[in-house]
Amino acid sequence: MRYEFIDPIVSSTLRIMTGSIPGTERRGEAAMLRADQITGDVRVTIGISGDSQGDLIITMTSSTAREICSVILQRKMSALEAEALDALAELGNVIAGNSVSALNDLGFDFSMVPPRVSTAGTTETYSPETEVMQIPLASRCGDIDMHVLLSAD
Amino acid sequence: MEKLPAGSEAARFRCLVADDSAFARRNIATVVEKAGGNIVGEAANGQEAVDLYAKLRPDLVVMDITMPKLDGVEALRRIMDHDRNAKVVIVSAIGHKEMVWKAICLGAKSFVTKPYSPDYAQLIIHDVVTGGNGA
C-alpha cells in the first residue's frame, strides 16, 4: 500500500464525519490488519480504482449505525430499515467521493463505484495477503472504523 | 404570453433528479422545491435519467455522477447530444478540478459538491433556471 494515499482519505473521512456527527475524532493510532480481521455488523464498501485498486470499508456496530442514521434522518431509528441503509450508503458515497477528489487534486488518478451496504451475515472475501489499514474513529454515536484496502502496486 | 403569479403551480419549473440514493434524491427535492421547482421525475441511474429526459423534457436536471448502469458524466453527454439547450446541474461528491471542468465542458451549467449547503445549492439552482450560469 502506498502510504501517501492514506492522509487524504483520513482527512476527508474526518471532515465528512465531523460535518454529519460533530465531535467525531480519531481514537488511537492507525493499525495494519489482515482482511479477515475486519469486524463490524454494518459495512459500507466503496470500490476504488485507478493508481491503485481496492476498497474503502467503513464498519460499525448495528447500534452505532442506528444512532448515526437517527442523526442523519432526524428521527429515531429502532431498526436498520431500507431508508437507513440508503442513508449510510450515501454517507459512504460522500466520504469516498471526497477522498477520491482529494487524491486527484494531488495529481493521482482515482475513480469509484457506487457504495454497497452489508449487515451481519454477509461477508466480503479478500485474499489473505490483502493489507488493510484501519483508522479508528470515535463519535457520539459510537465507534466507527475506516479501512483502506489498496493494492501494493 | 400571460405572466402567471409567482408561486402558482404553472410558474414552477419542472425538474428531473438523478441519484442512486433515495435519501440524496429527497435532499435535492427539498432544495429544488425551495428554489421554486417541482420534481417531475426521479432516476436511480444514468440510463433512467437519459430515458426520462427524453420523455419528460424537464426545465432542469439535477444529477449525481457516481451511479450504476450509466454514470452521470455519460448521461450528461447523452442528454446534451439529445438537447443542446438542456440545463443540467451536477451534484456530486467527486468534485476535483478535472471532474468539474469535464462536466462544464460537456455542457453542465453548474456543479455542486457534496456535502453542500442547502442555501448555496438553492441559489445555484435558481440562478441556472432563471438563465444565469450558476457560476
PDB file of C-alpha atoms in Angstrom:
ATOM      1  CA  MET A   1       0.000   0.000   0.000  1.00  0.00           C
ATOM      2  CA  ARG A   2       1.303   3.450  -0.842  1.00  0.00           C
ATOM      3  CA  TYR A   3       1.038   5.470   2.323  1.00  0.00           C
ATOM      4  CA  GLU A   4       0.679   8.797   0.522  1.00  0.00           C
ATOM      5  CA  PHE A   5      -2.880   7.667  -0.274  1.00  0.00           C
ATOM      6  CA  ILE A   6      -3.817   7.423   3.402  1.00  0.00           C
ATOM      7  CA  ASP A   7      -3.753  11.022   4.619  1.00  0.00           C
ATOM      8  CA  PRO A   8      -6.191  12.409   2.003  1.00  0.00           C
ATOM      9  CA  ILE A   9      -8.590   9.548   2.761  1.00  0.00           C
ATOM     10  CA  VAL A  10      -8.343  10.031   6.517  1.00  0.00           C
ATOM     11  CA  SER A  11      -8.703  13.815   6.274  1.00  0.00           C
ATOM     12  CA  SER A  12     -11.742  13.513   4.018  1.00  0.00           C
ATOM     13  CA  THR A  13     -13.322  10.889   6.271  1.00  0.00           C
ATOM     14  CA  LEU A  14     -12.873  13.017   9.384  1.00  0.00           C
ATOM     15  CA  ARG A  15     -14.168  16.130   7.667  1.00  0.00           C
ATOM     16  CA  ILE A  16     -17.307  14.452   6.369  1.00  0.00           C
ATOM     17  CA  MET A  17     -17.968  12.536   9.593  1.00  0.00           C
ATOM     18  CA  THR A  18     -17.475  15.686  11.688  1.00  0.00           C
ATOM     19  CA  GLY A  19     -19.885  17.550   9.426  1.00  0.00           C
ATOM     20  CA  SER A  20     -22.514  14.813   9.873  1.00  0.00           C
ATOM     21  CA  ILE A  21     -21.752  13.917  13.510  1.00  0.00           C
ATOM     22  CA  PRO A  22     -19.998  16.876  15.180  1.00  0.00           C
ATOM     23  CA  GLY A  23     -17.226  15.919  17.536  1.00  0.00           C
ATOM     24  CA  THR A  24     -16.088  12.844  15.608  1.00  0.00           C
ATOM     25  CA  GLU A  25     -12.365  12.374  16.139  1.00  0.00           C
ATOM     26  CA  ARG A  26      -9.626   9.825  15.786  1.00  0.00           C
ATOM     27  CA  ARG A  27      -9.377   7.307  18.601  1.00  0.00           C
ATOM     28  CA  GLY A  28      -5.891   5.936  18.822  1.00  0.00           C
ATOM     29  CA  GLU A  29      -3.386   5.062  16.144  1.00  0.00           C
ATOM     30  CA  ALA A  30      -3.962   3.539  12.748  1.00  0.00           C
ATOM     31  CA  ALA A  31      -3.170  -0.177  12.590  1.00  0.00           C
ATOM     32  CA  MET A  32      -2.335  -2.673   9.880  1.00  0.00           C
ATOM     33  CA  LEU A  33      -4.656  -5.681   9.788  1.00  0.00           C
ATOM     34  CA  ARG A  34      -5.427  -8.678   7.659  1.00  0.00           C
ATOM     35  CA  ALA A  35      -8.688  -8.505   5.737  1.00  0.00           C
ATOM     36  CA  ASP A  36     -10.186 -11.315   7.851  1.00  0.00           C
ATOM     37  CA  GLN A  37      -9.648  -9.190  10.972  1.00  0.00           C
ATOM     38  CA  ILE A  38     -12.149  -6.524   9.898  1.00  0.00           C
ATOM     39  CA  THR A  39     -15.098  -6.514  12.289  1.00  0.00           C
ATOM     40  CA  GLY A  40     -18.415  -4.691  12.443  1.00  0.00           C
ATOM     41  CA  ASP A  41     -22.063  -5.672  11.982  1.00  0.00           C
ATOM     42  CA  VAL A  42     -22.575  -3.000   9.364  1.00  0.00           C
ATOM     43  CA  ARG A  43     -20.196  -2.339   6.489  1.00  0.00           C
ATOM     44  CA  VAL A  44     -20.271   0.323   3.819  1.00  0.00           C
ATOM     45  CA  THR A  45     -17.928  -0.712   0.994  1.00  0.00           C
ATOM     46  CA  ILE A  46     -16.835   1.560  -1.818  1.00  0.00           C
ATOM     47  CA  GLY A  47     -14.689   0.229  -4.656  1.00  0.00           C
ATOM     48  CA  ILE A  48     -11.758   2.402  -5.708  1.00  0.00           C
ATOM     49  CA  SER A  49      -9.710   2.018  -8.868  1.00  0.00           C
ATOM     50  CA  GLY A  50      -7.041   3.888 -10.772  1.00  0.00           C
ATOM     51  CA  ASP A  51      -3.492   4.385  -9.463  1.00  0.00           C
ATOM     52  CA  SER A  52      -4.360   1.603  -7.025  1.00  0.00           C
ATOM     53  CA  GLN A  53      -7.224  -0.848  -6.719  1.00  0.00           C
ATOM     54  CA  GLY A  54      -9.216  -1.819  -3.689  1.00  0.00           C
ATOM     55  CA  ASP A  55     -11.952  -0.814  -1.321  1.00  0.00           C
ATOM     56  CA  LEU A  56     -12.732   1.676   1.365  1.00  0.00           C
ATOM     57  CA  ILE A  57     -14.742  -0.103   4.051  1.00  0.00           C
ATOM     58  CA  ILE A  58     -16.473   1.760   6.844  1.00  0.00           C
ATOM     59  CA  THR A  59     -17.579  -0.507   9.678  1.00  0.00           C
ATOM     60  CA  MET A  60     -19.583  -0.024  12.845  1.00  0.00           C
ATOM     61  CA  THR A  61     -21.938  -1.906  15.129  1.00  0.00           C
ATOM     62  CA  SER A  62     -25.664  -2.035  14.409  1.00  0.00           C
ATOM     63  CA  SER A  63     -26.399   0.234  17.351  1.00  0.00           C
ATOM     64  CA  THR A  64     -23.898   2.834  16.117  1.00  0.00           C
ATOM     65  CA  ALA A  65     -25.419   2.616  12.645  1.00  0.00           C
ATOM     66  CA  ARG A  66     -28.897   3.216  14.087  1.00  0.00           C
ATOM     67  CA  GLU A  67     -27.622   6.226  16.074  1.00  0.00           C
ATOM     68  CA  ILE A  68     -25.874   7.708  13.027  1.00  0.00           C
ATOM     69  CA  CYS A  69     -28.988   7.244  10.919  1.00  0.00           C
ATOM     70  CA  SER A  70     -31.124   8.826  13.635  1.00  0.00           C
ATOM     71  CA  VAL A  71     -28.935  11.928  13.375  1.00  0.00           C
ATOM     72  CA  ILE A  72     -28.815  11.993   9.574  1.00  0.00           C
ATOM     73  CA  LEU A  73     -32.508  11.274   9.071  1.00  0.00           C
ATOM     74  CA  GLN A  74     -33.545  13.384  12.059  1.00  0.00           C
ATOM     75  CA  ARG A  75     -35.785  10.723  13.545  1.00  0.00           C
ATOM     76  CA  LYS A  76     -35.287   7.882  15.973  1.00  0.00           C
ATOM     77  CA  MET A  77     -34.391   4.620  14.222  1.00  0.00           C
ATOM     78  CA  SER A  78     -35.367   1.466  16.113  1.00  0.00           C
ATOM     79  CA  ALA A  79     -34.130  -0.778  13.308  1.00  0.00           C
ATOM     80  CA  LEU A  80     -31.962  -0.508  10.213  1.00  0.00           C
ATOM     81  CA  GLU A  81     -34.685  -0.143   7.630  1.00  0.00           C
ATOM     82  CA  ALA A  82     -34.032   0.306   3.926  1.00  0.00           C
ATOM     83  CA  GLU A  83     -34.107   4.077   4.323  1.00  0.00           C
ATOM     84  CA  ALA A  84     -31.386   3.903   6.997  1.00  0.00           C
ATOM     85  CA  LEU A  85     -29.162   1.639   4.905  1.00  0.00           C
ATOM     86  CA  ASP A  86     -29.588   4.012   1.969  1.00  0.00           C
ATOM     87  CA  ALA A  87     -28.558   6.970   4.153  1.00  0.00           C
ATOM     88  CA  LEU A  88     -25.460   5.038   5.288  1.00  0.00           C
ATOM     89  CA  ALA A  89     -24.611   4.250   1.677  1.00  0.00           C
ATOM     90  CA  GLU A  90     -24.885   7.925   0.808  1.00  0.00           C
ATOM     91  CA  LEU A  91     -22.616   8.812   3.740  1.00  0.00           C
ATOM     92  CA  GLY A  92     -20.087   6.324   2.373  1.00  0.00           C
ATOM     93  CA  ASN A  93     -20.520   7.804  -1.094  1.00  0.00           C
ATOM     94  CA  VAL A  94     -19.748  11.315   0.159  1.00  0.00           C
ATOM     95  CA  ILE A  95     -16.724  10.138   2.161  1.00  0.00           C
ATOM     96  CA  ALA A  96     -15.324   8.148  -0.759  1.00  0.00           C
ATOM     97  CA  GLY A  97     -16.092  10.878  -3.301  1.00  0.00           C
ATOM     98  CA  ASN A  98     -14.313  13.486  -1.239  1.00  0.00           C
ATOM     99  CA  SER A  99     -11.393  11.091  -0.711  1.00  0.00           C
ATOM    100  CA  VAL A 100     -11.127  10.462  -4.453  1.00  0.00           C
ATOM    101  CA  SER A 101     -11.305  14.199  -5.107  1.00  0.00           C
ATOM    102  CA  ALA A 102      -8.575  14.912  -2.545  1.00  0.00           C
ATOM    103  CA  LEU A 103      -6.339  12.253  -4.119  1.00  0.00           C
ATOM    104  CA  ASN A 104      -6.995  13.520  -7.645  1.00  0.00           C
ATOM    105  CA  ASP A 105      -6.313  17.118  -6.614  1.00  0.00           C
ATOM    106  CA  LEU A 106      -2.869  15.860  -5.513  1.00  0.00           C
ATOM    107  CA  GLY A 107      -2.235  14.559  -9.011  1.00  0.00           C
ATOM    108  CA  PHE A 108      -3.306  10.953  -8.598  1.00  0.00           C
ATOM    109  CA  ASP A 109      -5.945   9.318 -10.782  1.00  0.00           C
ATOM    110  CA  PHE A 110      -8.717   7.527  -8.950  1.00  0.00           C
ATOM    111  CA  SER A 111     -12.353   6.738  -9.554  1.00  0.00           C
ATOM    112  CA  MET A 112     -15.016   4.996  -7.523  1.00  0.00           C
ATOM    113  CA  VAL A 113     -18.134   2.906  -7.920  1.00  0.00           C
ATOM    114  CA  PRO A 114     -21.440   3.270  -6.046  1.00  0.00           C
ATOM    115  CA  PRO A 115     -21.280   2.100  -2.426  1.00  0.00           C
ATOM    116  CA  ARG A 116     -22.834  -1.082  -1.105  1.00  0.00           C
ATOM    117  CA  VAL A 117     -24.031  -1.694   2.439  1.00  0.00           C
ATOM    118  CA  SER A 118     -23.903  -5.083   4.131  1.00  0.00           C
ATOM    119  CA  THR A 119     -25.217  -6.099   7.539  1.00  0.00           C
ATOM    120  CA  ALA A 120     -24.477  -9.016   9.859  1.00  0.00           C
ATOM    121  CA  GLY A 121     -24.471 -12.278   7.974  1.00  0.00           C
ATOM    122  CA  THR A 122     -22.919 -11.024   4.733  1.00  0.00           C
ATOM    123  CA  THR A 123     -19.197 -11.182   4.097  1.00  0.00           C
ATOM    124  CA  GLU A 124     -16.744  -9.906   1.562  1.00  0.00           C
ATOM    125  CA  THR A 125     -13.850 -12.142   0.587  1.00  0.00           C
ATOM    126  CA  TYR A 126     -10.338 -10.861   0.124  1.00  0.00           C
ATOM    127  CA  SER A 127      -7.110 -12.705  -0.483  1.00  0.00           C
ATOM    128  CA  PRO A 128      -5.145 -13.375   2.721  1.00  0.00           C
ATOM    129  CA  GLU A 129      -2.244 -11.139   1.669  1.00  0.00           C
ATOM    130  CA  THR A 130      -4.509  -8.087   1.297  1.00  0.00           C
ATOM    131  CA  GLU A 131      -3.143  -5.338   3.534  1.00  0.00           C
ATOM    132  CA  VAL A 132      -5.705  -3.315   5.429  1.00  0.00           C
ATOM    133  CA  MET A 133      -5.063  -0.074   7.216  1.00  0.00           C
ATOM    134  CA  GLN A 134      -7.614   0.533   9.952  1.00  0.00           C
ATOM    135  CA  ILE A 135      -8.217   4.109  11.082  1.00  0.00           C
ATOM    136  CA  PRO A 136     -10.320   4.083  14.259  1.00  0.00           C
ATOM    137  CA  LEU A 137     -12.732   6.957  14.886  1.00  0.00           C
ATOM    138  CA  ALA A 138     -14.949   7.861  17.825  1.00  0.00           C
ATOM    139  CA  SER A 139     -18.236   9.729  17.576  1.00  0.00           C
ATOM    140  CA  ARG A 140     -21.070  10.493  19.945  1.00  0.00           C
ATOM    141  CA  CYS A 141     -22.994   7.756  18.160  1.00  0.00           C
ATOM    142  CA  GLY A 142     -20.306   5.156  18.777  1.00  0.00           C
ATOM    143  CA  ASP A 143     -17.042   3.928  17.303  1.00  0.00           C
ATOM    144  CA  ILE A 144     -16.533   3.793  13.543  1.00  0.00           C
ATOM    145  CA  ASP A 145     -13.593   2.261  11.701  1.00  0.00           C
ATOM    146  CA  MET A 146     -12.393   3.268   8.263  1.00  0.00           C
ATOM    147  CA  HIS A 147     -10.479   0.509   6.482  1.00  0.00           C
ATOM    148  CA  VAL A 148      -8.330   1.183   3.463  1.00  0.00           C
ATOM    149  CA  LEU A 149      -7.622  -1.843   1.304  1.00  0.00           C
ATOM    150  CA  LEU A 150      -5.490  -0.807  -1.651  1.00  0.00           C
ATOM    151  CA  SER A 151      -3.164  -2.995  -3.662  1.00  0.00           C
ATOM    152  CA  ALA A 152       0.556  -2.543  -3.264  1.00  0.00           C
ATOM    153  CA  ASP A 153       1.156  -1.702  -6.949  1.00  0.00           C
TER     154      ASP A 153
ATOM    155  CA  MET B   1     -47.992  35.109 -23.076  1.00  0.00           C
ATOM    156  CA  GLU B   2     -49.833  35.847 -19.849  1.00  0.00           C
ATOM    157  CA  LYS B   3     -47.480  36.080 -16.891  1.00  0.00           C
ATOM    158  CA  LEU B   4     -48.597  33.791 -14.125  1.00  0.00           C
ATOM    159  CA  PRO B   5     -48.465  34.879 -10.481  1.00  0.00           C
ATOM    160  CA  ALA B   6     -45.220  33.897  -8.759  1.00  0.00           C
ATOM    161  CA  GLY B   7     -45.644  30.702  -6.773  1.00  0.00           C
ATOM    162  CA  SER B   8     -48.532  29.348  -8.873  1.00  0.00           C
ATOM    163  CA  GLU B   9     -48.156  25.724  -9.884  1.00  0.00           C
ATOM    164  CA  ALA B  10     -47.761  26.571 -13.560  1.00  0.00           C
ATOM    165  CA  ALA B  11     -44.945  29.058 -12.822  1.00  0.00           C
ATOM    166  CA  ARG B  12     -42.831  26.458 -11.058  1.00  0.00           C
ATOM    167  CA  PHE B  13     -40.030  24.888 -13.086  1.00  0.00           C
ATOM    168  CA  ARG B  14     -40.037  21.147 -13.783  1.00  0.00           C
ATOM    169  CA  CYS B  15     -37.062  19.203 -12.501  1.00  0.00           C
ATOM    170  CA  LEU B  16     -35.717  15.709 -13.047  1.00  0.00           C
ATOM    171  CA  VAL B  17     -33.451  14.456 -10.268  1.00  0.00           C
ATOM    172  CA  ALA B  18     -30.988  11.591 -10.836  1.00  0.00           C
ATOM    173  CA  ASP B  19     -29.133   9.895  -7.965  1.00  0.00           C
ATOM    174  CA  ASP B  20     -28.879   6.234  -6.994  1.00  0.00           C
ATOM    175  CA  SER B  21     -29.599   7.185  -3.362  1.00  0.00           C
ATOM    176  CA  ALA B  22     -33.234   7.809  -2.487  1.00  0.00           C
ATOM    177  CA  PHE B  23     -32.006   9.771   0.537  1.00  0.00           C
ATOM    178  CA  ALA B  24     -29.930  12.036  -1.715  1.00  0.00           C
ATOM    179  CA  ARG B  25     -32.842  12.466  -4.117  1.00  0.00           C
ATOM    180  CA  ARG B  26     -35.076  13.583  -1.231  1.00  0.00           C
ATOM    181  CA  ASN B  27     -32.476  16.123  -0.106  1.00  0.00           C
ATOM    182  CA  ILE B  28     -32.211  17.516  -3.625  1.00  0.00           C
ATOM    183  CA  ALA B  29     -36.003  17.599  -3.945  1.00  0.00           C
ATOM    184  CA  THR B  30     -36.244  19.753  -0.815  1.00  0.00           C
ATOM    185  CA  VAL B  31     -33.752  22.219  -2.284  1.00  0.00           C
ATOM    186  CA  VAL B  32     -35.467  22.245  -5.688  1.00  0.00           C
ATOM    187  CA  GLU B  33     -38.871  22.877  -4.142  1.00  0.00           C
ATOM    188  CA  LYS B  34     -37.493  25.789  -2.108  1.00  0.00           C
ATOM    189  CA  ALA B  35     -35.958  27.168  -5.318  1.00  0.00           C
ATOM    190  CA  GLY B  36     -39.403  27.190  -6.936  1.00  0.00           C
ATOM    191  CA  GLY B  37     -39.436  23.854  -8.721  1.00  0.00           C
ATOM    192  CA  ASN B  38     -41.459  20.660  -8.832  1.00  0.00           C
ATOM    193  CA  ILE B  39     -39.915  17.218  -9.137  1.00  0.00           C
ATOM    194  CA  VAL B  40     -41.473  15.620 -12.227  1.00  0.00           C
ATOM    195  CA  GLY B  41     -39.242  12.565 -12.383  1.00  0.00           C
ATOM    196  CA  GLU B  42     -36.668  10.600 -10.412  1.00  0.00           C
ATOM    197  CA  ALA B  43     -33.927   8.438 -11.880  1.00  0.00           C
ATOM    198  CA  ALA B  44     -31.789   5.951  -9.936  1.00  0.00           C
ATOM    199  CA  ASN B  45     -29.158   5.592 -12.651  1.00  0.00           C
ATOM    200  CA  GLY B  46     -27.848   7.410 -15.674  1.00  0.00           C
ATOM    201  CA  GLN B  47     -29.811   5.358 -18.202  1.00  0.00           C
ATOM    202  CA  GLU B  48     -33.088   6.162 -16.449  1.00  0.00           C
ATOM    203  CA  ALA B  49     -32.049   9.828 -16.434  1.00  0.00           C
ATOM    204  CA  VAL B  50     -31.476   9.809 -20.207  1.00  0.00           C
ATOM    205  CA  ASP B  51     -34.750   7.981 -20.850  1.00  0.00           C
ATOM    206  CA  LEU B  52     -36.765  10.229 -18.535  1.00  0.00           C
ATOM    207  CA  TYR B  53     -35.234  13.371 -20.011  1.00  0.00           C
ATOM    208  CA  ALA B  54     -36.438  12.390 -23.472  1.00  0.00           C
ATOM    209  CA  LYS B  55     -39.880  11.570 -22.126  1.00  0.00           C
ATOM    210  CA  LEU B  56     -40.412  14.487 -19.726  1.00  0.00           C
ATOM    211  CA  ARG B  57     -38.293  17.312 -21.232  1.00  0.00           C
ATOM    212  CA  PRO B  58     -37.821  18.950 -17.824  1.00  0.00           C
ATOM    213  CA  ASP B  59     -36.630  22.527 -17.386  1.00  0.00           C
ATOM    214  CA  LEU B  60     -33.763  21.319 -15.215  1.00  0.00           C
ATOM    215  CA  VAL B  61     -31.872  18.119 -14.444  1.00  0.00           C
ATOM    216  CA  VAL B  62     -30.012  17.725 -11.146  1.00  0.00           C
ATOM    217  CA  MET B  63     -27.737  14.718 -11.431  1.00  0.00           C
ATOM    218  CA  ASP B  64     -25.095  12.801  -9.494  1.00  0.00           C
ATOM    219  CA  ILE B  65     -22.014  11.359 -11.180  1.00  0.00           C
ATOM    220  CA  THR B  66     -21.486   8.036  -9.392  1.00  0.00           C
ATOM    221  CA  MET B  67     -24.447   5.915 -10.416  1.00  0.00           C
ATOM    222  CA  PRO B  68     -24.814   2.302 -11.556  1.00  0.00           C
ATOM    223  CA  LYS B  69     -25.589   1.192 -15.092  1.00  0.00           C
ATOM    224  CA  LEU B  70     -24.593   4.537 -16.654  1.00  0.00           C
ATOM    225  CA  ASP B  71     -22.671   7.201 -14.761  1.00  0.00           C
ATOM    226  CA  GLY B  72     -23.632  10.846 -14.636  1.00  0.00           C
ATOM    227  CA  VAL B  73     -20.873  12.011 -16.989  1.00  0.00           C
ATOM    228  CA  GLU B  74     -22.043   9.721 -19.788  1.00  0.00           C
ATOM    229  CA  ALA B  75     -25.687  10.514 -19.022  1.00  0.00           C
ATOM    230  CA  LEU B  76     -24.856  14.226 -19.261  1.00  0.00           C
ATOM    231  CA  ARG B  77     -23.152  13.653 -22.616  1.00  0.00           C
ATOM    232  CA  ARG B  78     -26.194  11.804 -23.991  1.00  0.00           C
ATOM    233  CA  ILE B  79     -28.683  14.362 -22.668  1.00  0.00           C
ATOM    234  CA  MET B  80     -26.688  17.204 -24.233  1.00  0.00           C
ATOM    235  CA  ASP B  81     -26.434  15.258 -27.519  1.00  0.00           C
ATOM    236  CA  HIS B  82     -30.211  14.937 -27.449  1.00  0.00           C
ATOM    237  CA  ASP B  83     -30.869  18.558 -26.458  1.00  0.00           C
ATOM    238  CA  ARG B  84     -28.140  21.205 -26.619  1.00  0.00           C
ATOM    239  CA  ASN B  85     -30.330  23.529 -24.568  1.00  0.00           C
ATOM    240  CA  ALA B  86     -30.712  21.130 -21.639  1.00  0.00           C
ATOM    241  CA  LYS B  87     -29.979  22.674 -18.246  1.00  0.00           C
ATOM    242  CA  VAL B  88     -28.095  20.225 -16.071  1.00  0.00           C
ATOM    243  CA  VAL B  89     -26.624  20.843 -12.624  1.00  0.00           C
ATOM    244  CA  ILE B  90     -24.235  18.177 -11.360  1.00  0.00           C
ATOM    245  CA  VAL B  91     -24.411  17.428  -7.621  1.00  0.00           C
ATOM    246  CA  SER B  92     -21.628  15.023  -6.721  1.00  0.00           C
ATOM    247  CA  ALA B  93     -19.159  14.072  -4.004  1.00  0.00           C
ATOM    248  CA  ILE B  94     -16.484  13.765  -6.718  1.00  0.00           C
ATOM    249  CA  GLY B  95     -15.652  17.424  -7.018  1.00  0.00           C
ATOM    250  CA  HIS B  96     -11.997  17.603  -8.036  1.00  0.00           C
ATOM    251  CA  LYS B  97     -10.931  20.173 -10.593  1.00  0.00           C
ATOM    252  CA  GLU B  98     -10.713  17.893 -13.606  1.00  0.00           C
ATOM    253  CA  MET B  99     -14.160  16.408 -12.987  1.00  0.00           C
ATOM    254  CA  VAL B 100     -15.781  19.821 -12.611  1.00  0.00           C
ATOM    255  CA  TRP B 101     -14.056  21.011 -15.777  1.00  0.00           C
ATOM    256  CA  LYS B 102     -15.111  17.889 -17.657  1.00  0.00           C
ATOM    257  CA  ALA B 103     -18.759  18.345 -16.644  1.00  0.00           C
ATOM    258  CA  ILE B 104     -18.793  22.026 -17.599  1.00  0.00           C
ATOM    259  CA  CYS B 105     -17.116  21.270 -20.941  1.00  0.00           C
ATOM    260  CA  LEU B 106     -19.776  18.662 -21.642  1.00  0.00           C
ATOM    261  CA  GLY B 107     -22.457  21.262 -21.042  1.00  0.00           C
ATOM    262  CA  ALA B 108     -23.388  21.212 -17.372  1.00  0.00           C
ATOM    263  CA  LYS B 109     -24.488  24.665 -16.240  1.00  0.00           C
ATOM    264  CA  SER B 110     -23.048  24.277 -12.759  1.00  0.00           C
ATOM    265  CA  PHE B 111     -21.533  21.830 -10.303  1.00  0.00           C
ATOM    266  CA  VAL B 112     -22.350  21.475  -6.601  1.00  0.00           C
ATOM    267  CA  THR B 113     -20.031  19.327  -4.484  1.00  0.00           C
ATOM    268  CA  LYS B 114     -21.443  17.107  -1.738  1.00  0.00           C
ATOM    269  CA  PRO B 115     -21.748  17.806   1.126  1.00  0.00           C
ATOM    270  CA  TYR B 116     -23.466  21.016   0.130  1.00  0.00           C
ATOM    271  CA  SER B 117     -25.144  23.840   1.944  1.00  0.00           C
ATOM    272  CA  PRO B 118     -28.847  23.696   1.013  1.00  0.00           C
ATOM    273  CA  ASP B 119     -28.940  27.508   0.787  1.00  0.00           C
ATOM    274  CA  TYR B 120     -25.990  27.519  -1.646  1.00  0.00           C
ATOM    275  CA  ALA B 121     -27.481  24.741  -3.762  1.00  0.00           C
ATOM    276  CA  GLN B 122     -30.799  26.591  -3.855  1.00  0.00           C
ATOM    277  CA  LEU B 123     -29.048  29.752  -5.104  1.00  0.00           C
ATOM    278  CA  ILE B 124     -27.208  27.808  -7.816  1.00  0.00           C
ATOM    279  CA  ILE B 125     -30.383  26.056  -8.993  1.00  0.00           C
ATOM    280  CA  HIS B 126     -32.381  29.279  -9.050  1.00  0.00           C
ATOM    281  CA  ASP B 127     -29.600  31.010 -10.966  1.00  0.00           C
ATOM    282  CA  VAL B 128     -29.390  28.259 -13.580  1.00  0.00           C
ATOM    283  CA  VAL B 129     -33.154  28.065 -14.066  1.00  0.00           C
ATOM    284  CA  THR B 130     -33.529  31.821 -14.467  1.00  0.00           C
ATOM    285  CA  GLY B 131     -30.828  31.954 -17.100  1.00  0.00           C
ATOM    286  CA  GLY B 132     -27.634  32.689 -15.179  1.00  0.00           C
ATOM    287  CA  ASN B 133     -24.597  30.411 -15.445  1.00  0.00           C
ATOM    288  CA  GLY B 134     -24.750  29.219 -11.852  1.00  0.00           C
ATOM    289  CA  ALA B 135     -21.122  30.267 -11.526  1.00  0.00           C
TER     290      ALA B 135
END
